[in-house]
Coordinates of C-alpha atoms in Angstrom, one line a residue:
Chain A
M1 CA 161.9 134.0 192.8
K2 CA 161.0 137.7 193.2
Q3 CA 158.7 137.2 190.2
F4 CA 157.0 134.4 191.9
K5 CA 156.5 136.4 195.1
I6 CA 155.0 139.5 193.2
M7 CA 152.7 137.4 191.1
G8 CA 151.6 135.4 194.2
L9 CA 150.8 138.5 196.0
I10 CA 148.8 140.0 192.9
A11 CA 146.9 136.4 192.7
I12 CA 146.0 136.5 196.2
T13 CA 145.1 140.3 196.1
A14 CA 142.8 139.6 193.1
L15 CA 141.1 136.5 194.6
F16 CA 140.4 138.0 197.9
S17 CA 139.3 141.5 196.4
H18 CA 136.8 139.3 194.0
A19 CA 135.5 137.3 197.0
G20 CA 134.9 140.7 198.9
A21 CA 133.2 142.2 196.2
M22 CA 130.8 139.1 196.0
A23 CA 130.3 139.2 199.8
A24 CA 129.5 142.9 199.9
E25 CA 127.0 142.5 197.0
A26 CA 125.7 139.5 199.0
G27 CA 124.2 141.8 201.5
S28 CA 123.8 141.3 205.1
G29 CA 125.4 137.7 204.5
G30 CA 128.6 139.2 203.2
N31 CA 129.3 141.1 206.6
W32 CA 131.8 138.4 207.6
L33 CA 134.4 139.3 205.4
S34 CA 136.2 142.7 204.9
V35 CA 138.8 143.6 202.4
G36 CA 141.0 146.7 202.5
N37 CA 143.9 147.5 200.2
R38 CA 146.4 150.4 201.0
L39 CA 148.8 151.5 198.3
R40 CA 151.6 154.0 199.4
F41 CA 154.1 156.0 197.5
E42 CA 157.0 156.8 199.6
Y43 CA 160.4 158.9 199.8
D44 CA 162.7 157.6 202.4
D45 CA 165.8 159.7 203.1
N46 CA 168.0 157.1 204.8
V47 CA 167.2 153.7 203.5
Y48 CA 170.3 152.0 205.3
E49 CA 169.9 154.0 208.4
K50 CA 173.3 155.5 208.3
S51 CA 174.6 158.4 210.1
S52 CA 176.8 159.9 207.0
G53 CA 176.6 159.2 203.5
K54 CA 172.9 158.6 203.7
E55 CA 171.1 156.7 200.6
D56 CA 167.7 157.9 199.9
S57 CA 165.0 156.0 197.8
F58 CA 161.4 156.1 196.6
K59 CA 159.5 153.0 197.5
L60 CA 156.1 151.6 196.8
I61 CA 154.3 150.0 199.5
E62 CA 151.4 147.6 199.0
E63 CA 149.2 146.3 201.9
L64 CA 146.5 144.2 201.6
E65 CA 144.3 143.3 204.6
L66 CA 141.5 140.6 204.7
G67 CA 139.4 140.2 207.6
V68 CA 136.9 137.4 208.5
T69 CA 134.6 138.1 211.5
L70 CA 132.3 135.2 212.4
N71 CA 129.5 135.8 215.1
F72 CA 128.2 132.4 216.5
E73 CA 127.3 133.9 219.7
P74 CA 128.5 133.2 222.4
T75 CA 131.4 132.2 220.2
F76 CA 133.4 134.8 218.0
L77 CA 135.9 134.1 215.4
T78 CA 138.3 136.7 214.0
L79 CA 140.7 136.2 211.3
R80 CA 143.1 138.8 209.7
Y81 CA 145.6 138.2 207.1
R82 CA 147.9 141.1 205.8
P83 CA 150.6 140.5 203.3
S84 CA 152.5 143.6 202.4
F85 CA 155.1 144.1 199.6
S86 CA 157.4 146.9 199.4
W87 CA 159.6 147.8 196.1
W88 CA 162.5 150.2 196.5
E89 CA 163.8 152.3 193.8
N90 CA 167.3 152.4 195.2
R91 CA 168.4 149.5 197.6
E92 CA 170.8 147.1 196.7
P93 CA 171.3 144.2 196.5
D94 CA 167.6 143.5 197.2
D95 CA 165.0 145.9 196.2
T96 CA 161.8 144.2 197.5
D97 CA 160.6 143.0 200.7
L98 CA 157.5 140.8 201.6
H99 CA 155.9 140.4 204.7
H100 CA 153.0 138.2 205.9
D101 CA 150.7 138.8 209.2
F102 CA 148.3 136.3 210.2
D103 CA 146.1 136.7 213.3
V104 CA 143.4 134.4 214.6
V105 CA 141.4 135.4 217.7
L106 CA 138.8 132.9 219.1
N107 CA 136.7 134.1 222.0
H108 CA 134.0 131.9 223.5
R109 CA 131.7 132.5 226.5
A110 CA 130.7 129.4 228.1
S111 CA 128.5 130.6 230.7
P112 CA 127.6 134.2 232.2
R113 CA 130.7 133.6 234.6
L114 CA 133.1 132.0 232.3
S115 CA 135.0 133.3 229.3
M116 CA 137.8 131.8 227.2
G117 CA 140.1 133.4 224.8
L118 CA 142.8 131.9 222.1
K119 CA 144.9 134.3 220.1
N120 CA 147.7 133.5 217.7
T121 CA 149.8 136.3 216.2
F122 CA 151.9 134.9 213.4
R123 CA 154.8 137.1 211.3
Y124 CA 156.9 136.1 208.5
A125 CA 159.1 139.0 207.4
E126 CA 162.0 139.6 205.1
S127 CA 163.9 142.2 206.8
P128 CA 166.2 144.4 204.9
E129 CA 169.9 144.6 205.0
E130 CA 171.3 146.4 208.0
I131 CA 174.4 148.5 208.0
D132 CA 176.5 149.7 211.0
R133 CA 179.5 151.7 211.0
G134 CA 179.9 151.5 207.4
T135 CA 179.5 147.8 207.3
V136 CA 176.8 145.5 206.3
V137 CA 176.3 143.5 209.3
R138 CA 173.4 141.3 207.9
E139 CA 172.4 140.5 204.5
N140 CA 169.4 138.9 205.2
G141 CA 167.3 139.1 208.4
D142 CA 164.2 136.9 207.5
Y143 CA 162.4 135.7 210.5
I144 CA 159.4 133.8 211.4
Y145 CA 157.6 134.9 214.8
N146 CA 154.4 133.4 216.3
V147 CA 152.8 134.2 219.5
T148 CA 150.1 131.8 220.9
D149 CA 147.9 133.1 224.1
G150 CA 145.2 131.3 226.1
N151 CA 143.1 132.7 228.9
L152 CA 140.4 131.9 230.7
D153 CA 138.3 134.4 232.8
Y154 CA 136.2 133.3 235.5
Q155 CA 133.8 135.3 238.1
I156 CA 134.2 133.8 241.5
L157 CA 132.2 136.3 243.2
P158 CA 129.9 139.1 242.1
R159 CA 132.6 141.3 241.9
T160 CA 135.6 139.2 242.1
Y161 CA 137.1 137.6 238.9
M162 CA 140.1 135.5 238.2
L163 CA 142.0 135.3 235.0
V164 CA 144.5 132.4 234.4
G165 CA 146.7 132.9 231.2
G166 CA 149.4 131.5 229.1
R167 CA 151.7 132.5 226.5
Y168 CA 154.2 130.9 224.2
T169 CA 156.5 133.0 221.8
V170 CA 159.0 131.7 219.2
L171 CA 161.5 133.5 217.0
R172 CA 163.4 131.8 214.4
Y173 CA 165.8 133.3 212.0
D174 CA 166.5 132.0 208.5
E175 CA 170.2 132.7 208.5
S176 CA 172.2 130.3 210.7
T177 CA 174.6 132.8 211.8
V178 CA 171.9 134.9 213.2
A179 CA 169.8 132.0 214.4
Q180 CA 172.7 130.9 216.3
T181 CA 172.4 133.4 219.0
E182 CA 169.1 135.2 218.5
D183 CA 166.4 132.4 218.3
Y184 CA 164.4 132.1 221.3
D185 CA 161.3 130.7 223.0
I186 CA 159.5 132.4 225.8
W187 CA 157.0 130.8 228.0
A188 CA 154.9 132.8 230.4
A189 CA 152.0 132.0 232.7
G190 CA 150.1 133.8 235.2
L191 CA 147.1 134.6 237.4
T192 CA 145.1 137.6 238.0
L193 CA 142.8 138.5 240.6
R194 CA 140.3 141.6 239.7
Q195 CA 138.1 143.0 242.3
N196 CA 135.3 145.4 241.0
I197 CA 135.6 148.1 244.0
T198 CA 133.0 150.5 242.4
D199 CA 131.2 150.1 239.3
L200 CA 133.8 151.9 237.4
S201 CA 137.0 151.1 239.3
R202 CA 138.8 147.8 239.8
V203 CA 141.9 146.8 241.4
M204 CA 144.1 143.7 240.4
A205 CA 146.8 141.5 241.9
D206 CA 149.0 139.8 239.4
Y207 CA 151.5 136.8 239.4
R208 CA 153.5 136.0 236.3
R209 CA 156.2 133.5 235.7
E210 CA 158.1 134.0 232.5
S211 CA 161.0 131.8 230.9
I212 CA 163.3 132.8 228.2
S213 CA 165.6 130.3 226.4
Y214 CA 167.9 131.0 223.5
D215 CA 169.0 128.1 221.0
G216 CA 172.7 129.3 221.3
D217 CA 174.8 130.9 223.8
D218 CA 172.2 131.1 226.5
R219 CA 171.2 134.6 227.4
G220 CA 168.0 133.1 228.9
S221 CA 166.4 133.7 232.1
D222 CA 163.5 132.8 234.4
S223 CA 161.5 135.7 235.9
D224 CA 158.9 135.8 238.7
Y225 CA 156.5 139.1 238.7
I226 CA 154.3 140.0 241.4
G227 CA 152.3 143.4 241.4
L228 CA 149.2 145.4 241.8
G229 CA 147.1 147.1 239.2
L230 CA 144.4 149.8 239.2
E231 CA 142.0 150.6 236.4
H232 CA 139.4 153.3 236.3
V233 CA 136.8 154.7 233.9
L234 CA 135.2 157.8 234.1
G235 CA 132.1 158.5 232.1
A236 CA 132.5 158.6 228.4
S237 CA 135.9 160.5 228.7
F238 CA 138.7 158.6 230.6
V239 CA 140.1 155.4 230.9
G240 CA 143.3 154.8 233.0
V241 CA 145.2 151.7 234.0
L242 CA 148.2 151.6 236.3
R243 CA 150.5 148.6 237.2
G244 CA 153.3 148.2 239.1
G245 CA 155.2 145.6 241.0
Y246 CA 158.6 143.8 241.2
Q247 CA 160.5 141.6 239.0
M248 CA 163.0 139.0 240.0
K249 CA 165.1 137.5 237.4
D250 CA 167.4 134.5 237.4
F251 CA 169.8 134.4 234.5
N252 CA 170.9 131.1 232.9
D253 CA 174.2 132.1 232.7
A254 CA 175.9 131.5 236.0
T255 CA 178.3 134.5 235.7
I256 CA 175.6 137.0 235.9
E257 CA 174.1 137.8 239.3
D258 CA 170.3 137.5 239.7
A259 CA 168.6 141.0 239.4
E260 CA 165.6 142.3 241.3
E261 CA 163.8 145.6 240.0
P262 CA 160.6 147.3 240.2
Y263 CA 158.3 147.7 236.9
F264 CA 155.5 149.7 236.2
D265 CA 153.3 150.6 233.4
V266 CA 150.3 153.2 232.7
T267 CA 148.1 153.9 229.9
L268 CA 145.5 156.8 229.7
T269 CA 142.8 157.2 227.1
Y270 CA 141.2 160.8 227.3
I271 CA 138.2 161.9 225.1
Y272 CA 138.4 165.6 225.2
S273 CA 135.4 165.7 222.8
P274 CA 134.0 163.3 220.3
R275 CA 136.1 165.0 217.8
T276 CA 139.5 165.0 219.7
R277 CA 140.8 161.7 221.6
F278 CA 144.2 161.8 223.4
S279 CA 146.2 158.4 224.5
A280 CA 149.3 158.4 226.4
G281 CA 151.4 155.6 228.3
G282 CA 154.8 154.6 229.7
G283 CA 156.5 151.8 231.2
F284 CA 159.7 150.5 232.8
S285 CA 161.1 147.0 233.2
M286 CA 163.7 144.7 232.5
F287 CA 163.3 143.3 229.0
E288 CA 164.9 140.8 226.6
S289 CA 168.1 142.1 225.0
D290 CA 168.5 142.7 221.3
I291 CA 172.1 143.1 221.5
Y292 CA 174.4 140.2 222.0
P293 CA 176.0 139.3 224.3
F294 CA 173.8 141.1 226.8
A295 CA 171.2 139.0 228.6
N296 CA 169.0 142.0 229.7
Q297 CA 168.2 145.5 229.1
D298 CA 166.2 148.0 231.3
R299 CA 163.7 149.6 229.1
T300 CA 161.9 152.6 229.6
I301 CA 159.4 153.6 227.2
F302 CA 156.8 156.5 226.8
F303 CA 154.2 157.4 224.0
A304 CA 151.5 160.1 223.3
S305 CA 149.0 160.1 220.6
V306 CA 146.0 162.4 219.6
A307 CA 143.4 161.9 217.0
H308 CA 141.4 164.8 215.8
E309 CA 138.8 165.1 213.2
L310 CA 139.4 168.3 211.6
T311 CA 136.0 168.2 209.5
A312 CA 133.7 165.2 209.3
K313 CA 136.0 163.8 206.3
I314 CA 139.5 165.0 207.3
S315 CA 141.3 163.4 210.4
L316 CA 144.6 164.2 211.8
Y317 CA 146.6 161.6 213.8
L318 CA 149.9 162.6 215.8
A319 CA 152.1 160.1 217.7
G320 CA 155.2 160.4 219.3
S321 CA 157.5 158.0 221.5
Y322 CA 160.6 157.8 223.3
Q323 CA 162.6 154.6 224.3
L324 CA 165.7 154.5 226.6
S325 CA 167.5 150.8 226.5
E326 CA 170.2 150.5 229.0
Y327 CA 172.8 147.8 228.7
D328 CA 175.1 146.9 231.6
T329 CA 178.4 145.4 231.3
D330 CA 177.7 143.1 234.3
Q331 CA 174.9 141.5 232.2
R332 CA 177.2 140.2 229.5
I333 CA 177.0 136.7 229.2
A334 CA 180.4 134.7 229.3
N335 CA 181.7 134.7 225.9
D336 CA 184.8 134.0 223.9
L337 CA 184.9 137.3 222.1
D338 CA 187.5 139.8 222.7
L339 CA 185.2 142.9 223.3
P340 CA 186.1 146.3 224.6
S341 CA 185.5 146.8 228.4
D342 CA 183.3 149.7 227.7
F343 CA 181.0 147.9 225.1
S344 CA 177.9 148.9 227.4
G345 CA 175.7 151.8 227.6
D346 CA 172.6 153.3 226.4
E347 CA 170.5 153.7 223.3
D348 CA 167.8 156.5 223.0
I349 CA 165.1 156.0 220.4
M350 CA 162.8 158.9 219.4
Q351 CA 160.0 158.4 217.1
G352 CA 157.2 160.6 215.8
S353 CA 154.5 160.3 213.1
A354 CA 151.6 162.3 211.6
R355 CA 149.0 161.2 209.3
V356 CA 146.3 163.2 207.7
A357 CA 143.3 161.2 206.1
Y358 CA 140.7 162.4 203.8
Q359 CA 137.6 160.0 203.4
V360 CA 136.5 160.7 199.9
N361 CA 133.7 158.4 200.3
A362 CA 132.6 155.2 202.3
R363 CA 135.0 153.2 200.5
N364 CA 138.1 155.2 199.5
S365 CA 140.1 157.5 201.5
L366 CA 143.4 159.4 200.7
E367 CA 146.3 160.0 203.1
I368 CA 149.5 161.6 203.6
N369 CA 151.9 160.2 206.2
Y370 CA 155.1 161.2 207.8
Q371 CA 157.5 159.3 210.1
Y372 CA 160.9 160.2 211.9
I373 CA 163.2 158.2 213.9
D374 CA 166.4 159.3 215.5
L375 CA 168.6 156.6 217.3
Q376 CA 171.5 157.5 219.5
S377 CA 173.5 155.0 220.7
D378 CA 176.7 154.0 222.7
L379 CA 176.7 150.5 221.2
R380 CA 176.4 151.3 217.7
E381 CA 176.0 154.0 214.9
D382 CA 173.4 156.9 215.3
F383 CA 171.3 157.7 212.6
D384 CA 168.2 159.5 211.9
R385 CA 165.7 158.8 209.2
N386 CA 162.6 160.6 207.7
R387 CA 159.7 159.0 205.6
I388 CA 156.9 160.7 203.7
S389 CA 154.2 159.1 201.7
I390 CA 151.2 159.8 200.2
G391 CA 148.6 156.9 199.8
W392 CA 145.3 155.6 198.9
R393 CA 143.2 153.1 201.0
L394 CA 140.1 151.3 199.5
D395 CA 137.8 149.4 202.0
I396 CA 135.4 147.0 200.7
Chain B
M1 CA 165.6 132.6 246.5
K2 CA 164.4 132.5 250.1
S3 CA 163.2 136.0 249.9
R4 CA 161.4 135.4 246.5
N5 CA 159.5 132.5 247.8
G6 CA 158.4 134.6 250.6
W7 CA 157.3 137.3 248.2
I8 CA 155.3 134.8 246.1
A9 CA 153.7 133.2 249.1
L10 CA 152.8 136.6 250.6
V11 CA 151.2 137.6 247.3
L12 CA 149.4 134.3 246.8
F13 CA 148.1 134.4 250.3
A14 CA 146.9 138.1 249.6
L15 CA 145.1 137.2 246.4
V16 CA 143.3 134.3 248.0
F17 CA 142.3 136.0 251.2
S18 CA 142.1 139.5 250.0
P19 CA 139.3 141.5 252.1
L20 CA 138.1 142.9 249.0
A21 CA 137.6 139.6 247.4
A22 CA 135.0 138.9 250.3
R23 CA 133.2 142.0 249.9
M24 CA 129.7 140.9 248.7
Q25 CA 127.4 143.7 247.3
P26 CA 123.8 142.2 247.4
A27 CA 122.5 145.1 245.0
A28 CA 125.0 144.2 242.3
M29 CA 124.5 140.7 242.5
A30 CA 120.6 141.0 242.5
Q31 CA 121.2 142.9 239.4
E32 CA 123.4 140.6 237.6
E33 CA 121.2 137.6 238.2
A34 CA 118.1 139.5 237.1
S35 CA 120.1 140.3 234.1
A36 CA 120.8 136.6 233.4
D37 CA 117.3 135.3 234.5
Q38 CA 115.5 137.8 232.3
D39 CA 117.9 137.6 229.0
L40 CA 119.0 141.4 229.6
M41 CA 122.4 142.6 228.8
T42 CA 124.7 144.7 230.8
E43 CA 126.8 147.4 229.0
A44 CA 130.0 145.2 229.9
E45 CA 128.7 142.3 228.0
L46 CA 127.5 144.5 225.1
A47 CA 131.0 146.3 225.1
S48 CA 132.8 142.7 225.1
M49 CA 130.5 141.5 222.1
L50 CA 131.2 144.9 220.0
V51 CA 134.8 144.4 220.2
N52 CA 134.4 141.0 218.6
V53 CA 131.6 141.9 215.9
L54 CA 133.5 145.2 215.0
G55 CA 136.6 143.3 214.0
M56 CA 138.7 144.9 216.8
A57 CA 139.5 141.8 218.6
T58 CA 143.2 141.5 216.9
M59 CA 143.9 144.8 218.2
V60 CA 143.4 144.4 222.0
P61 CA 145.6 142.1 224.3
P62 CA 144.4 138.4 224.3
N63 CA 143.3 138.6 228.0
A64 CA 141.5 142.2 227.3
Q65 CA 140.6 143.7 230.7
P66 CA 137.5 145.8 230.6
A67 CA 139.7 148.9 230.3
D68 CA 141.4 147.7 227.0
V69 CA 137.7 147.2 225.7
Y70 CA 136.4 150.6 227.0
A71 CA 139.2 152.5 225.5
I72 CA 139.5 151.1 222.1
L73 CA 135.8 151.7 221.8
L74 CA 136.1 155.3 223.2
Q75 CA 138.9 155.8 221.0
N76 CA 136.5 154.9 218.0
G77 CA 133.9 157.3 219.0
I78 CA 131.6 154.3 220.3
S79 CA 130.2 155.0 223.9
P80 CA 126.7 155.1 225.5
K81 CA 125.4 158.5 226.5
D82 CA 127.0 158.6 230.0
G83 CA 130.1 156.5 229.0
W84 CA 130.6 152.8 229.6
N85 CA 129.2 151.5 233.0
P86 CA 129.8 147.8 233.2
T87 CA 126.6 147.0 235.5
N88 CA 124.3 149.4 233.7
L89 CA 121.7 147.5 231.5
V90 CA 121.6 148.3 227.8
T91 CA 118.5 150.8 227.2
I92 CA 117.0 151.0 223.5
G93 CA 118.4 154.5 223.4
N94 CA 121.9 153.6 224.1
L95 CA 121.6 150.6 221.8
A96 CA 120.4 152.9 218.8
R97 CA 123.2 155.6 219.7
I98 CA 125.7 152.7 219.5
M99 CA 124.5 151.3 216.2
V100 CA 124.7 154.9 214.7
Q101 CA 128.2 155.5 215.9
C102 CA 129.1 151.8 214.3
L103 CA 127.8 153.0 211.2
G104 CA 129.6 156.1 211.2
D105 CA 126.7 158.4 211.1
T106 CA 126.9 160.3 214.4
D107 CA 127.1 163.8 212.4
K108 CA 123.7 163.1 211.0
I109 CA 121.7 163.1 214.3
E110 CA 120.0 166.4 214.8
N111 CA 119.7 166.4 218.5
P112 CA 122.3 163.8 219.8
E113 CA 121.1 164.6 223.5
S114 CA 117.6 163.0 222.6
D115 CA 117.6 159.1 222.7
K116 CA 114.4 159.4 220.4
S117 CA 116.8 161.2 217.7
W118 CA 119.0 158.2 217.5
V119 CA 116.1 155.6 217.2
D120 CA 114.4 157.8 214.5
Y121 CA 117.4 158.0 212.5
L122 CA 117.7 154.3 212.5
K123 CA 114.0 154.0 211.4
S124 CA 114.7 156.6 208.6
I125 CA 117.4 154.3 207.2
G126 CA 115.3 151.2 207.5
V127 CA 117.0 149.6 210.5
E128 CA 114.8 147.7 212.6
F129 CA 115.6 145.1 215.5
G130 CA 113.3 143.5 218.0
T131 CA 116.0 142.4 220.4
I132 CA 119.5 143.3 221.3
E133 CA 120.9 140.0 219.4
D134 CA 119.0 141.3 216.5
A135 CA 120.6 144.5 216.5
I136 CA 124.1 143.0 217.1
A137 CA 123.6 141.0 214.0
Q138 CA 123.1 144.0 211.8
I139 CA 126.3 145.6 212.9
D140 CA 129.2 145.4 210.4
T141 CA 132.9 145.0 210.8
K142 CA 134.4 148.5 211.2
D143 CA 136.7 149.4 208.5
D144 CA 138.7 152.4 209.8
V145 CA 139.6 151.3 213.3
V146 CA 142.0 153.3 215.2
A147 CA 144.2 151.9 217.9
L148 CA 145.8 155.2 219.2
K149 CA 148.0 153.3 221.4
A150 CA 151.2 154.1 219.5
V151 CA 153.5 151.8 220.9
E152 CA 152.7 148.9 223.4
V153 CA 154.2 149.8 226.9
S154 CA 152.8 146.9 229.0
T155 CA 155.4 145.1 231.0
D156 CA 153.0 142.2 231.6
P157 CA 154.8 139.0 230.0
L158 CA 151.1 137.9 229.1
R159 CA 150.4 141.0 226.9
K160 CA 153.5 142.9 226.2
A161 CA 153.8 143.7 222.7
A162 CA 155.6 141.4 220.3
L163 CA 159.2 142.3 220.1
I164 CA 159.1 141.9 216.5
R165 CA 156.9 144.0 214.1
P166 CA 157.3 144.3 210.4
V167 CA 158.9 147.2 209.0
D168 CA 156.4 149.9 207.8
E169 CA 153.3 148.8 209.6
Q170 CA 151.4 151.7 209.8
Q171 CA 147.7 150.5 209.6
L172 CA 146.1 151.9 213.0
G173 CA 145.9 155.6 213.0
A174 CA 149.5 156.9 213.4
D175 CA 151.2 154.1 215.1
L176 CA 154.9 153.6 215.3
Q177 CA 156.7 150.7 215.0
F178 CA 158.6 149.2 218.1
F179 CA 162.3 149.8 217.2
N180 CA 163.9 146.4 217.2
R181 CA 167.3 146.1 215.4
T182 CA 169.2 142.9 216.8
L183 CA 172.7 142.8 216.7
S184 CA 173.7 139.2 217.0
R185 CA 177.0 137.6 217.4
E186 CA 177.9 137.6 214.1
D187 CA 177.2 141.5 213.8
V188 CA 179.3 142.3 216.8
L189 CA 182.0 140.1 215.5
K190 CA 181.9 142.3 212.2
L191 CA 182.0 145.5 214.4
F192 CA 184.9 144.3 216.4
P193 CA 187.0 142.2 214.3
Q194 CA 188.8 139.6 216.4
P195 CA 192.5 139.2 216.2
E196 CA 193.7 136.4 214.3
P197 CA 194.6 133.5 216.6
V198 CA 198.2 132.8 216.9
P199 CA 199.2 129.5 215.1
P200 CA 201.1 127.1 217.3
P201 CA 204.6 127.0 216.7
A202 CA 205.5 124.3 214.1
P203 CA 206.9 121.1 215.5
P204 CA 210.7 120.8 214.8
K205 CA 211.2 119.0 211.6
P206 CA 213.0 115.6 212.3
R207 CA 216.4 115.7 211.1
P208 CA 216.5 113.3 208.0
V209 CA 218.3 110.5 208.6
T210 CA 220.4 109.2 205.7
P211 CA 219.6 105.6 205.3
N212 CA 222.6 103.3 205.5
A213 CA 224.1 102.9 202.2
P214 CA 223.8 99.1 201.2
R215 CA 227.3 97.8 201.5
R216 CA 228.9 96.8 198.5

């Protein structure tokens, strides 16, 4: 089976690389297709994410990216397919992973006042084995994940816009025991009114409705969000977005009380100079829970990143993030498990990454990457993990 | 529930009857109408088209707001001389500047403050265009697009990031994967082994009854 996967990936790579080269040679007619290939050699110091008795491994990561951009103004179609294959030198019992990402975006401007968009995000992933407190908790976490978005943006008045949108998310695990409690469907719909108060500032008023349902034990809920937002652009140097409001969540499980909490998110982009760009953001809200039998988590998340061009050919990227997930005993669904009464608490996740890219020529670049993650949890085993890689990227 | 319905009604009322919504600006309206009539293009329209043409559409939220569009363009070094102003009309100088930025040749401009330098550079490499559409048709998909948003922090159910992202996704600059490691019911059972259920007591065995011996 593994050989078939590898051969299939090589065949796809060869086919699209050839098509890309032909398209590139075809001149301007070939602008619609882009092909990128990224090959990395990585050292991972904690393959199984354990706190003690860590296992390290070298691995090869091959990512192919195929992009199609079609301009039929006023209609634009973007397709992106990215298979990625990893081979681990020391990971038992399965030493390979193969993931597939496929994105489709269709944007259409029906009139100067009306535009529409459709976006589909598909992921098929082989998740590696996971170990917790010395126990293999999952042999195989393969899943299919798909998100479909549709939206319509209409200019009601010269400075007033209305956006109507909908989204359907589906997650399906391969393994039945995992699927039993983790498969979910999420429906969301909403309305935004956006008012340009100046040429560079906009205010927004939002209403959203979200419904989450699980296949098995019902950790689902229905939420209403009402809020306001502010966007501001300052010349060529600053873009900021601030949103906040109130979320009201009804849980499907009758034993959990309804919850009402504020939410907010903020993102900032600052262009210090043409060579140095900063970005930062944060958010707080009630969120889907990753952990059974909790129906909810309060999630706080922040990030900051910087991109700096050291020279015309060498770029440096740094990023860091912090996530706090809070799980409350009162938000456990009714279940037949004999769990400790204190099975609740927080998870702190810190991540950092650095990347230096050297552009050899228009098509080739070399890179060095480093990634760090640290998990501190009241619910499962803590761990930290370092990964460092060198890579080569080819764009056709 | 009653209070929730009240909140929703209040917000909907505010949305529909917002005094801001009624604020009419004749100058802006006249400019936008002129733009439509004379086939001119505003910077807002150009920015929106560029995101599609450059292959950035998969990297912005599905209902991308103007701030999303301007942010990703700025992060990739694409901007008119004085930044993005949605109501400004696109000028030849700014269009030439943006085309050079899309080509990644910004460093080759001798005098970046002068619009003429950007136009002259395009001429020197044989790029010519008669209309804005002509120019856009000559822009290629950008290979090395960077999205500096390391993780998606949006709380909006219509745009918040996929809870699931494949392992090792590190394609866009120095992004980090959103940490997600599900702990399912099955996993919890392995962490906290449940006591074996006590089997119900076996029913008393019926006393064997000796069949009546056949009479002899």
